[in-house]
Short mmCIF file of C-alpha atoms and ligand atoms in Angstrom, two decimals:
data_model
loop_
_atom_site.label_atom_id
_atom_site.label_comp_id
_atom_site.label_asym_id
_atom_site.label_seq_id
_atom_site.Cartn_x
_atom_site.Cartn_y
_atom_site.Cartn_z
CA MET A 997 98.99 107.15 129.13
CA PRO A 998 97.18 104.26 127.47
CA ILE A 999 98.60 103.12 124.14
CA PRO A 1000 96.23 104.36 121.41
CA GLY A 1001 94.03 101.52 120.30
CA ASN A 1002 94.29 99.38 123.41
CA ALA A 1003 91.25 98.16 125.30
CA HIS A 1004 90.75 101.61 126.87
CA THR A 1005 90.67 103.62 123.67
CA PRO A 1006 89.67 101.38 120.78
CA LEU A 1007 90.40 102.79 117.34
CA SER A 1008 87.76 101.88 114.77
CA PHE A 1009 88.04 102.06 111.02
CA PRO A 1010 85.08 103.05 108.83
CA ALA A 1011 82.73 100.33 107.56
CA ASP A 1012 83.96 100.63 103.97
CA PHE A 1013 87.67 100.77 104.90
CA LEU A 1014 89.46 97.97 103.03
CA LEU A 1015 91.54 95.77 105.31
CA GLY A 1016 93.46 93.23 103.31
CA SER A 1017 96.80 91.74 102.45
CA ALA A 1018 99.10 91.96 99.45
CA THR A 1019 101.37 89.69 97.42
CA ALA A 1020 103.08 89.76 94.02
CA ALA A 1021 103.15 87.12 91.29
CA TYR A 1022 106.86 86.39 91.05
CA GLN A 1023 107.23 86.35 94.83
CA ILE A 1024 104.65 83.61 95.50
CA GLU A 1025 103.47 81.77 92.39
CA GLY A 1026 106.35 79.50 91.36
CA ALA A 1027 105.42 77.34 88.33
CA ALA A 1028 107.89 79.47 86.42
CA THR A 1029 107.89 77.40 83.25
CA GLU A 1030 104.40 75.93 83.38
CA ASP A 1031 101.36 76.37 81.17
CA GLY A 1032 103.18 78.49 78.64
CA ARG A 1033 104.66 81.14 80.95
CA GLY A 1034 107.62 82.89 79.33
CA PRO A 1035 110.74 84.05 81.16
CA SER A 1036 110.76 87.41 82.91
CA ILE A 1037 113.68 89.64 83.84
CA TRP A 1038 113.45 88.27 87.38
CA ASP A 1039 113.92 84.70 86.12
CA THR A 1040 117.04 85.79 84.27
CA PHE A 1041 118.35 87.93 87.13
CA SER A 1042 117.76 85.39 89.89
CA HIS A 1043 119.42 82.66 87.80
CA THR A 1044 122.51 84.86 87.30
CA PRO A 1045 125.19 84.02 89.89
CA GLY A 1046 125.71 86.67 92.55
CA LYS A 1047 122.43 88.52 92.09
CA THR A 1048 120.30 87.04 94.87
CA TRP A 1049 120.97 85.71 98.36
CA ASN A 1050 121.86 82.02 98.26
CA ALA A 1051 121.16 82.04 94.49
CA ASP A 1052 117.47 81.84 95.39
CA THR A 1053 114.95 82.08 92.55
CA GLY A 1054 111.17 82.29 92.17
CA ASP A 1055 111.01 78.93 90.35
CA VAL A 1056 108.89 77.38 93.12
CA ALA A 1057 108.44 80.23 95.63
CA ALA A 1058 105.35 79.56 97.79
CA ASP A 1059 103.92 77.33 95.07
CA HIS A 1060 100.77 79.46 95.07
CA TYR A 1061 100.05 78.59 91.43
CA HIS A 1062 99.33 75.00 92.49
CA ARG A 1063 97.73 75.86 95.83
CA LEU A 1064 95.29 78.50 94.74
CA ASP A 1065 92.17 77.07 96.37
CA ASP A 1066 93.89 76.38 99.70
CA ASP A 1067 95.38 79.86 99.72
CA LEU A 1068 91.97 81.38 98.96
CA ASP A 1069 90.52 79.45 101.91
CA LEU A 1070 93.39 80.74 104.03
CA MET A 1071 92.50 84.33 103.10
CA ALA A 1072 88.86 83.71 103.92
CA SER A 1073 89.85 82.21 107.29
CA LEU A 1074 91.70 85.44 108.05
CA GLY A 1075 88.60 87.54 107.45
CA LEU A 1076 90.33 89.54 104.70
CA ARG A 1077 88.05 92.08 103.03
CA ALA A 1078 90.37 92.62 100.09
CA TYR A 1079 93.34 90.94 98.42
CA ARG A 1080 95.96 92.77 96.38
CA PHE A 1081 97.75 90.50 93.93
CA SER A 1082 99.72 91.04 90.75
CA LEU A 1083 99.46 89.41 87.36
CA SER A 1084 102.50 87.93 85.70
CA TRP A 1085 102.79 89.60 82.30
CA PRO A 1086 104.87 86.69 80.85
CA ARG A 1087 102.20 84.21 81.98
CA ILE A 1088 99.70 86.11 79.84
CA GLN A 1089 101.98 87.16 76.98
CA PRO A 1090 105.09 84.94 77.11
CA THR A 1091 107.16 87.36 75.02
CA GLY A 1092 105.33 90.52 76.06
CA ARG A 1093 103.56 90.81 72.71
CA GLY A 1094 101.01 88.93 70.66
CA PRO A 1095 97.96 86.91 71.56
CA ALA A 1096 97.08 86.02 75.12
CA ASN A 1097 97.99 82.65 76.56
CA PRO A 1098 94.57 81.29 77.63
CA LYS A 1099 96.05 79.23 80.47
CA GLY A 1100 97.65 82.32 81.96
CA LEU A 1101 94.43 84.29 81.85
CA ASP A 1102 92.52 81.31 83.21
CA PHE A 1103 94.66 81.22 86.37
CA TYR A 1104 93.83 84.84 87.20
CA SER A 1105 90.20 84.38 86.27
CA ARG A 1106 89.95 81.53 88.75
CA LEU A 1107 91.72 83.64 91.35
CA VAL A 1108 89.27 86.53 90.88
CA ASP A 1109 86.24 84.22 90.93
CA GLY A 1110 87.60 82.50 94.03
CA LEU A 1111 87.98 85.83 95.80
CA LEU A 1112 84.50 87.00 94.87
CA ALA A 1113 82.99 83.68 95.97
CA ARG A 1114 84.55 84.27 99.40
CA GLY A 1115 83.43 87.90 99.65
CA ILE A 1116 86.97 89.26 99.16
CA THR A 1117 87.45 92.35 96.98
CA PRO A 1118 89.95 91.69 94.13
CA VAL A 1119 92.63 94.37 93.75
CA ALA A 1120 94.75 93.60 90.69
CA THR A 1121 98.18 95.04 89.90
CA LEU A 1122 99.22 94.72 86.26
CA TYR A 1123 102.95 95.00 86.84
CA HIS A 1124 104.99 94.09 89.89
CA TRP A 1125 108.41 94.01 88.21
CA ASP A 1126 108.32 90.80 86.13
CA LEU A 1127 108.89 92.25 82.67
CA PRO A 1128 108.92 89.64 79.89
CA GLN A 1129 112.59 88.97 79.11
CA ALA A 1130 111.92 89.30 75.37
CA LEU A 1131 111.02 92.96 75.92
CA GLU A 1132 114.14 93.56 77.98
CA ASP A 1133 116.14 92.11 75.10
CA GLN A 1134 114.81 95.04 73.06
CA GLY A 1135 115.76 97.62 75.70
CA GLY A 1136 113.14 97.02 78.37
CA TRP A 1137 111.85 100.16 80.04
CA THR A 1138 114.46 102.28 78.23
CA ASN A 1139 112.57 101.49 75.01
CA ARG A 1140 109.40 103.49 74.42
CA ALA A 1141 107.92 100.44 72.67
CA THR A 1142 107.67 98.71 76.06
CA ALA A 1143 105.14 101.33 77.22
CA LEU A 1144 103.06 100.68 74.09
CA ALA A 1145 103.29 96.92 74.62
CA PHE A 1146 102.14 97.43 78.21
CA ALA A 1147 99.04 99.23 76.94
CA ASP A 1148 98.19 96.20 74.75
CA TYR A 1149 98.73 93.88 77.71
CA ALA A 1150 96.44 96.08 79.85
CA ARG A 1151 93.73 95.80 77.23
CA ILE A 1152 94.02 92.00 77.08
CA VAL A 1153 93.75 91.71 80.84
CA GLY A 1154 90.95 94.29 81.00
CA GLU A 1155 88.94 92.37 78.42
CA ALA A 1156 89.33 89.14 80.38
CA LEU A 1157 88.81 90.39 83.96
CA GLY A 1158 87.25 93.81 83.46
CA ASP A 1159 83.84 92.66 84.56
CA ARG A 1160 85.03 91.52 88.02
CA VAL A 1161 88.15 93.31 89.33
CA ALA A 1162 87.15 96.13 91.70
CA ILE A 1163 90.40 98.08 91.82
CA TRP A 1164 93.08 98.17 89.13
CA THR A 1165 96.63 99.21 89.87
CA THR A 1166 98.80 99.74 86.82
CA LEU A 1167 102.30 99.66 88.31
CA ASN A 1168 103.79 98.75 91.64
CA GLU A 1169 106.62 101.02 92.75
CA PRO A 1170 107.96 102.29 89.42
CA TRP A 1171 110.75 103.87 91.50
CA CYS A 1172 112.17 100.38 92.07
CA SER A 1173 111.68 99.31 88.44
CA ALA A 1174 113.51 102.37 87.15
CA TYR A 1175 116.19 103.25 89.68
CA LEU A 1176 116.99 99.83 91.18
CA GLY A 1177 116.52 98.03 87.86
CA TYR A 1178 118.47 100.41 85.60
CA GLY A 1179 120.44 102.66 88.00
CA SER A 1180 121.79 100.83 91.04
CA GLY A 1181 121.61 97.32 89.60
CA ALA A 1182 120.08 95.88 92.77
CA HIS A 1183 117.00 94.65 90.91
CA ALA A 1184 116.39 93.04 87.53
CA PRO A 1185 117.53 93.67 84.87
CA GLY A 1186 120.55 94.80 86.88
CA ARG A 1187 121.73 97.67 84.72
CA THR A 1188 123.79 100.52 86.20
CA ASP A 1189 123.20 103.54 83.98
CA GLY A 1190 121.71 106.77 85.36
CA ALA A 1191 120.39 107.97 81.99
CA ALA A 1192 118.72 104.60 81.45
CA ALA A 1193 117.06 104.89 84.87
CA LEU A 1194 115.56 108.30 84.06
CA THR A 1195 114.43 107.09 80.64
CA ALA A 1196 112.73 104.20 82.42
CA VAL A 1197 111.02 106.62 84.82
CA HIS A 1198 109.34 108.34 81.90
CA HIS A 1199 108.39 105.18 80.01
CA LEU A 1200 106.89 103.72 83.19
CA ASN A 1201 104.84 106.88 83.72
CA LEU A 1202 103.74 106.69 80.09
CA ALA A 1203 102.90 102.98 80.40
CA HIS A 1204 100.70 103.80 83.38
CA GLY A 1205 98.77 106.51 81.54
CA LEU A 1206 98.24 104.40 78.43
CA ALA A 1207 97.16 101.41 80.50
CA VAL A 1208 94.56 103.42 82.43
CA GLN A 1209 93.08 104.57 79.12
CA GLN A 1210 92.97 101.01 77.77
CA LEU A 1211 91.38 99.65 80.94
CA ARG A 1212 88.79 102.42 80.97
CA ALA A 1213 87.83 101.52 77.40
CA VAL A 1214 87.11 97.85 78.10
CA THR A 1215 86.03 97.39 81.72
CA THR A 1216 82.33 96.99 82.35
CA ASN A 1217 81.91 97.07 86.15
CA SER A 1218 82.94 100.69 86.92
CA PRO A 1219 86.15 99.78 88.74
CA GLN A 1220 88.58 102.16 90.41
CA TYR A 1221 91.98 102.96 88.87
CA SER A 1222 95.22 103.49 90.75
CA ILE A 1223 98.99 103.30 90.79
CA THR A 1224 101.15 102.34 93.76
CA LEU A 1225 104.24 104.38 94.65
CA ASN A 1226 106.87 103.80 97.32
CA PHE A 1227 107.37 107.24 98.78
CA HIS A 1228 110.60 108.29 100.40
CA VAL A 1229 109.90 110.06 103.69
CA LEU A 1230 113.02 112.11 104.14
CA ARG A 1231 114.91 113.24 107.21
CA GLY A 1232 117.48 115.91 106.36
CA HIS A 1233 120.68 116.31 108.36
CA GLY A 1234 123.50 118.83 108.47
CA ASP A 1235 123.98 122.25 106.89
CA GLY A 1236 122.58 121.40 103.47
CA ALA A 1237 119.62 119.40 104.81
CA ALA A 1238 116.97 121.25 102.80
CA GLU A 1239 118.89 120.87 99.54
CA ALA A 1240 119.54 117.16 100.12
CA VAL A 1241 115.85 116.60 100.87
CA ARG A 1242 114.72 118.63 97.84
CA ARG A 1243 116.94 116.65 95.45
CA ILE A 1244 115.89 113.24 96.69
CA ASP A 1245 112.23 114.25 96.95
CA ALA A 1246 112.38 115.28 93.28
CA LEU A 1247 113.99 112.03 92.08
CA ALA A 1248 112.09 109.63 94.31
CA ASN A 1249 108.67 111.18 94.81
CA ARG A 1250 107.84 114.12 92.55
CA ALA A 1251 109.26 112.41 89.41
CA PHE A 1252 106.09 110.33 89.66
CA THR A 1253 103.47 112.35 91.53
CA GLU A 1254 103.86 115.53 89.48
CA PRO A 1255 103.39 114.00 86.00
CA LEU A 1256 100.72 111.58 87.27
CA LEU A 1257 98.70 114.04 89.33
CA ARG A 1258 99.65 117.45 87.87
CA GLY A 1259 100.67 116.73 84.27
CA HIS A 1260 104.27 117.96 84.29
CA TYR A 1261 107.78 117.04 85.40
CA PRO A 1262 109.21 119.23 88.18
CA LYS A 1263 111.62 121.87 86.85
CA ASP A 1264 114.15 121.20 89.61
CA LEU A 1265 114.24 117.51 88.64
CA LEU A 1266 115.05 118.43 85.04
CA ASN A 1267 117.79 120.82 86.23
CA ASP A 1268 119.30 118.41 88.74
CA THR A 1269 119.59 115.69 86.10
CA ALA A 1270 120.63 117.87 83.14
CA SER A 1271 124.18 116.46 83.14
CA VAL A 1272 122.75 112.94 82.88
CA THR A 1273 120.02 113.34 80.26
CA ASP A 1274 118.24 116.05 78.28
CA TRP A 1275 114.87 114.29 78.73
CA ALA A 1276 114.41 114.24 74.93
CA PHE A 1277 112.55 110.96 75.39
CA VAL A 1278 109.52 112.97 76.57
CA GLN A 1279 107.46 113.42 73.40
CA ASP A 1280 104.63 115.83 72.63
CA GLY A 1281 101.42 114.56 74.11
CA ASP A 1282 103.07 112.18 76.59
CA LEU A 1283 102.18 114.25 79.62
CA THR A 1284 98.55 114.41 78.53
CA ASP A 1285 98.56 110.63 78.27
CA ILE A 1286 100.19 110.26 81.68
CA TYR A 1287 97.91 112.72 83.48
CA GLN A 1288 94.83 110.54 83.97
CA PRO A 1289 92.39 111.07 86.83
CA LEU A 1290 92.99 108.41 89.48
CA ASP A 1291 90.43 107.09 91.92
CA LEU A 1292 93.11 106.01 94.38
CA LEU A 1293 96.78 106.63 94.94
CA GLY A 1294 98.49 103.57 96.44
CA VAL A 1295 101.03 104.30 99.16
CA ASN A 1296 103.71 101.79 100.18
CA TYR A 1297 105.52 102.66 103.39
CA TYR A 1298 108.10 100.78 105.46
CA ALA A 1299 110.70 103.19 106.87
CA THR A 1300 112.19 106.65 106.53
CA THR A 1301 115.32 107.77 104.66
CA ALA A 1302 118.02 110.02 106.17
CA VAL A 1303 120.03 112.29 103.85
CA ARG A 1304 122.63 115.02 104.00
CA LEU A 1305 124.92 116.79 101.57
CA TRP A 1306 128.21 114.93 101.30
CA ASP A 1307 131.28 116.97 102.24
CA GLY A 1308 133.23 115.46 99.33
CA THR A 1309 136.11 114.21 101.47
CA SER A 1310 134.89 111.48 103.82
CA THR A 1311 133.75 108.16 102.37
CA ARG A 1312 130.32 108.75 100.91
CA GLN A 1313 127.67 106.80 102.84
CA ASN A 1314 125.12 104.79 100.92
CA ASN A 1315 122.64 103.48 103.48
CA ASP A 1316 119.54 103.90 101.34
CA GLY A 1317 118.03 100.61 102.47
CA HIS A 1318 118.80 98.64 99.30
CA LYS A 1319 121.54 96.22 98.32
CA ASP A 1320 124.70 97.87 97.03
CA MET A 1321 125.35 96.36 93.60
CA GLY A 1322 127.75 99.00 92.34
CA GLY A 1323 125.52 101.52 90.57
CA SER A 1324 123.65 104.56 91.89
CA ALA A 1325 119.90 104.84 92.30
CA TRP A 1326 120.28 108.64 92.42
CA PRO A 1327 121.28 109.96 88.97
CA GLY A 1328 122.46 113.55 89.02
CA SER A 1329 122.72 113.72 92.80
CA PRO A 1330 126.06 112.17 93.83
CA GLN A 1331 126.40 114.98 96.37
CA VAL A 1332 123.70 113.45 98.55
CA GLU A 1333 124.63 110.71 100.99
CA PHE A 1334 122.33 108.34 102.82
CA LEU A 1335 122.90 107.96 106.54
CA PRO A 1336 122.33 104.98 108.79
CA GLN A 1337 119.45 105.57 111.17
CA PRO A 1338 118.96 104.81 114.84
CA GLY A 1339 116.87 101.76 115.72
CA PRO A 1340 114.79 99.90 116.35
CA HIS A 1341 115.23 98.13 113.01
CA THR A 1342 113.50 95.25 111.25
CA ALA A 1343 115.42 92.26 109.86
CA MET A 1344 115.88 94.30 106.66
CA GLY A 1345 117.87 96.84 108.69
CA TRP A 1346 115.08 99.35 108.04
CA ASN A 1347 114.26 101.74 110.90
CA ILE A 1348 110.83 101.56 112.48
CA ASP A 1349 109.14 104.95 112.40
CA PRO A 1350 105.32 104.90 112.35
CA ASP A 1351 105.18 108.70 112.61
CA GLY A 1352 106.71 108.73 109.13
CA LEU A 1353 103.57 107.09 107.77
CA GLU A 1354 101.31 109.66 109.41
CA GLU A 1355 103.50 112.50 108.09
CA LEU A 1356 103.48 111.01 104.60
CA LEU A 1357 99.70 110.71 104.49
CA LEU A 1358 99.24 114.25 105.80
CA ASP A 1359 101.82 115.59 103.35
CA LEU A 1360 100.20 113.88 100.36
CA HIS A 1361 96.81 115.16 101.48
CA THR A 1362 98.24 118.69 101.63
CA ARG A 1363 99.96 118.47 98.25
CA TYR A 1364 97.13 116.64 96.46
CA PRO A 1365 94.00 117.33 98.53
CA GLU A 1366 91.61 115.92 95.95
CA GLN A 1367 93.34 112.53 95.85
CA PRO A 1368 91.96 109.58 97.85
CA LEU A 1369 94.74 107.40 99.24
CA VAL A 1370 95.11 103.73 100.13
CA ILE A 1371 98.03 102.07 101.94
CA THR A 1372 98.85 99.26 99.53
CA GLU A 1373 101.84 97.94 101.50
CA ASN A 1374 103.13 98.14 105.03
CA GLY A 1375 104.74 95.41 107.06
CA ALA A 1376 108.01 94.06 108.36
CA ALA A 1377 110.51 91.21 108.13
CA PHE A 1378 111.68 89.67 111.37
CA ASP A 1379 113.59 86.49 112.16
CA ASP A 1380 110.62 84.24 112.83
CA HIS A 1381 110.83 80.88 114.55
CA LEU A 1382 108.39 78.08 113.98
CA THR A 1383 107.48 76.23 117.16
CA THR A 1384 105.71 72.91 117.48
CA ARG A 1385 103.02 72.53 120.11
CA PRO A 1386 102.55 69.31 122.09
CA ASP A 1387 99.59 68.43 119.86
CA ASP A 1388 101.88 68.70 116.81
CA THR A 1389 100.32 71.88 115.45
CA HIS A 1390 102.63 74.79 114.78
CA ALA A 1391 102.87 78.42 115.79
CA VAL A 1392 105.03 81.46 115.16
CA HIS A 1393 105.17 84.02 117.94
CA ASP A 1394 106.04 87.32 116.27
CA PRO A 1395 105.28 90.06 118.80
CA GLU A 1396 107.60 92.51 116.98
CA ARG A 1397 105.51 92.24 113.82
CA VAL A 1398 102.26 92.65 115.76
CA ASP A 1399 103.73 95.72 117.42
CA TYR A 1400 104.94 97.10 114.06
CA LEU A 1401 101.53 96.63 112.46
CA HIS A 1402 99.71 98.04 115.45
CA ARG A 1403 101.79 101.19 115.54
CA HIS A 1404 101.46 101.80 111.81
CA LEU A 1405 97.72 101.22 111.82
CA ALA A 1406 97.43 103.63 114.74
CA ALA A 1407 99.42 106.16 112.70
CA ALA A 1408 97.12 105.61 109.72
CA HIS A 1409 94.15 106.13 112.00
CA ARG A 1410 95.58 109.43 113.24
CA ALA A 1411 95.85 110.59 109.62
CA LEU A 1412 92.29 109.49 108.97
CA THR A 1413 91.09 111.41 112.01
CA ALA A 1414 93.01 114.47 110.80
CA GLY A 1415 90.95 114.44 107.61
CA VAL A 1416 93.01 112.39 105.15
CA ASP A 1417 90.80 110.54 102.67
CA LEU A 1418 92.33 107.13 103.38
CA ARG A 1419 90.38 104.19 101.97
CA GLY A 1420 92.24 101.10 103.15
CA TYR A 1421 95.29 99.26 104.44
CA PHE A 1422 96.98 96.19 102.95
CA VAL A 1423 99.54 94.34 105.02
CA TRP A 1424 102.67 93.18 103.22
CA SER A 1425 102.50 90.30 103.01
CA LEU A 1426 99.91 87.56 103.16
CA MET A 1427 102.64 84.92 103.31
CA ASP A 1428 106.41 84.61 103.39
CA ASN A 1429 107.83 84.84 99.89
CA PHE A 1430 110.75 85.53 97.58
CA GLU A 1431 112.10 88.86 98.81
CA TRP A 1432 113.85 89.83 95.56
CA GLY A 1433 117.61 90.23 96.02
CA TYR A 1434 117.31 88.81 99.54
CA GLY A 1435 115.74 85.59 98.31
CA TYR A 1436 114.01 83.56 101.03
CA SER A 1437 116.18 84.99 103.80
CA LYS A 1438 113.61 87.64 104.77
CA ARG A 1439 110.14 86.75 105.95
CA PHE A 1440 107.46 89.43 105.60
CA GLY A 1441 104.38 87.18 105.83
CA ILE A 1442 101.70 87.13 108.48
CA VAL A 1443 101.49 83.49 107.40
CA HIS A 1444 104.64 81.39 107.70
CA VAL A 1445 105.66 79.24 104.75
CA ASP A 1446 107.83 76.16 105.26
CA TYR A 1447 109.56 76.05 101.89
CA GLU A 1448 110.44 72.34 102.26
CA THR A 1449 106.85 71.20 102.67
CA GLN A 1450 104.93 74.33 101.59
CA ARG A 1451 102.97 74.06 104.83
CA ARG A 1452 101.33 77.34 105.81
CA THR A 1453 101.20 78.31 109.51
CA LEU A 1454 99.38 81.35 110.80
CA LYS A 1455 101.76 83.57 112.74
CA ASP A 1456 100.41 85.39 115.80
CA SER A 1457 100.31 88.49 113.59
CA ALA A 1458 97.84 86.71 111.28
CA LEU A 1459 95.54 85.96 114.23
CA TRP A 1460 95.89 89.55 115.35
CA PHE A 1461 95.14 90.82 111.84
CA ARG A 1462 92.11 88.55 111.63
CA GLU A 1463 90.66 90.22 114.70
CA LEU A 1464 91.31 93.60 113.13
CA ALA A 1465 89.70 92.60 109.83
CA LEU A 1466 86.66 91.11 111.53
CA THR A 1467 86.06 93.89 114.07
CA ARG A 1468 87.52 96.87 112.14
CA THR A 1469 88.95 97.89 115.48
CA LEU A 1470 92.61 97.78 116.47
CA PRO A 1471 93.02 94.83 118.80
CA PRO A 1472 95.43 94.97 121.75
CA THR A 1473 99.09 94.35 120.90
CA ALA A 1474 99.63 91.54 123.40
CA PRO A 1475 100.87 88.45 121.55
CA VAL A 1476 98.11 86.01 120.72
CA SER A 1477 98.92 82.71 122.38
CA ALA A 1478 95.68 80.76 122.18
CA PRO A 1479 95.55 78.16 119.40
CA PRO A 1480 93.56 79.57 116.48
CA LYS A 1481 90.11 78.25 115.68
CA LEU A 1482 90.73 78.05 111.96
CA GLY A 1483 93.54 76.78 109.80
CA ALA A 1484 96.46 77.10 112.21
CA SER A 1485 98.57 74.90 110.07
CA ARG A 1486 97.81 74.06 106.50
CA GLY A 1487 99.51 71.38 104.48
C1 LIG B 1694 108.41 96.46 97.57
C2 LIG B 1694 107.57 95.47 96.90
C3 LIG B 1694 107.42 94.18 97.64
C4 LIG B 1694 108.47 93.86 98.63
C5 LIG B 1694 108.22 94.54 99.96
C6 LIG B 1694 109.31 94.30 100.97
O1 LIG B 1694 107.90 97.35 98.22
O2 LIG B 1694 109.64 96.36 97.49
O3 LIG B 1694 106.36 95.97 96.56
O4 LIG B 1694 107.42 93.28 96.58
O5 LIG B 1694 108.57 92.50 98.85
O6 LIG B 1694 108.09 95.89 99.77
O7 LIG B 1694 110.52 94.78 100.49
#
């Protein structure tokens, strides 16, 4: 049988389907103390010994802040139709409150103008985890005031860019901000308190709802509004499989989708977590604020998660795909354990399961049939090797990444064909970057970054993605070996 999408059965995406790439401010920008930027929780965390691989920080990262024009040209050379980036809150409000820093806003204004000048649709995320440290010092996402401050920040950004940004995303993966940041301790600010994590869940949901309202009030170009969630696609094992799946689905998925898209918290979530918190932080009117119509729901997908009910005697397994920093990302559900999964795996140790993406899209379409979806992240880290050609140009042959992307795009296409209202696909990531707790040890880019020289080199996956973006048809998976016509290696 031919592989779907090969030369025999080309798979085409609709003319208005957004094919782009994604990044996040702290992961690529660098310039951490320049032009008035204040410290974020990720500056503090990464500078704390033992928190990141090799004590890596985002101080320089991919130096995107200083290489904006070259990076914009790079995107154009890849034929990208859309670019998903995030804004650094502490670049715009150094302490998370007060007047805007004009230099911070100016950077993003130039970015948006540069995208539009190259025919690339700007997709802006307000928050990809870099909370101003000054707000964390007052409790961070456990403090309701942070949600109100976020609404002010949204208004400032909306007033500055609300005539040009096409798609606004309030938050990226609030699951990570809440449960990894305040529960497991794997992410900044590194707290390990289950009640704090659930409090953060609610304040993040509230921040989203308030921000959408602020953006709506000030934007002038009829943009689309969205939030991006990292869904857990669950595989249940053993006798209590259904119960294990239900509990983790409530904490990881429905704790966000139900308030955002249905205006209430799931009853089973409140019951499961009753020994941890009474949810008194949910105030009258909050759910009305949170429940805002969304034009798009952003879906991030990398791998599946395997769970079963722990028998209480053997050593509890904790293979949930994130660094173990002592705390639990699963408040109220210590009876669920996370199992290792069969390969193949990426360099993150995450299993490769494209069917999980198709299932997720179909499941969301069934649960929320009115809701258009967009894949805002999908991609893979592999151990890439830079090779030098005889003519001194460089290449990275990454057939595993091409294969990963191909299979996931084919899965997305199957969902589209089955009737899912899927509007686009953004590969994570445009370029190698600071992979949070893993520092620079994991490379997710379709463009290779040499961190010594900041030279950019298109990997074979970038050339493959360019063909996809230009033709809107899945190209064959065979590794691209011919030297690229444009920008193979950028200094
Ligand atoms: C996330 C974030 C990205 C990551 C990527 C790979 O999903 O964790 O949005 O910032 O870098 O997902 O882990």
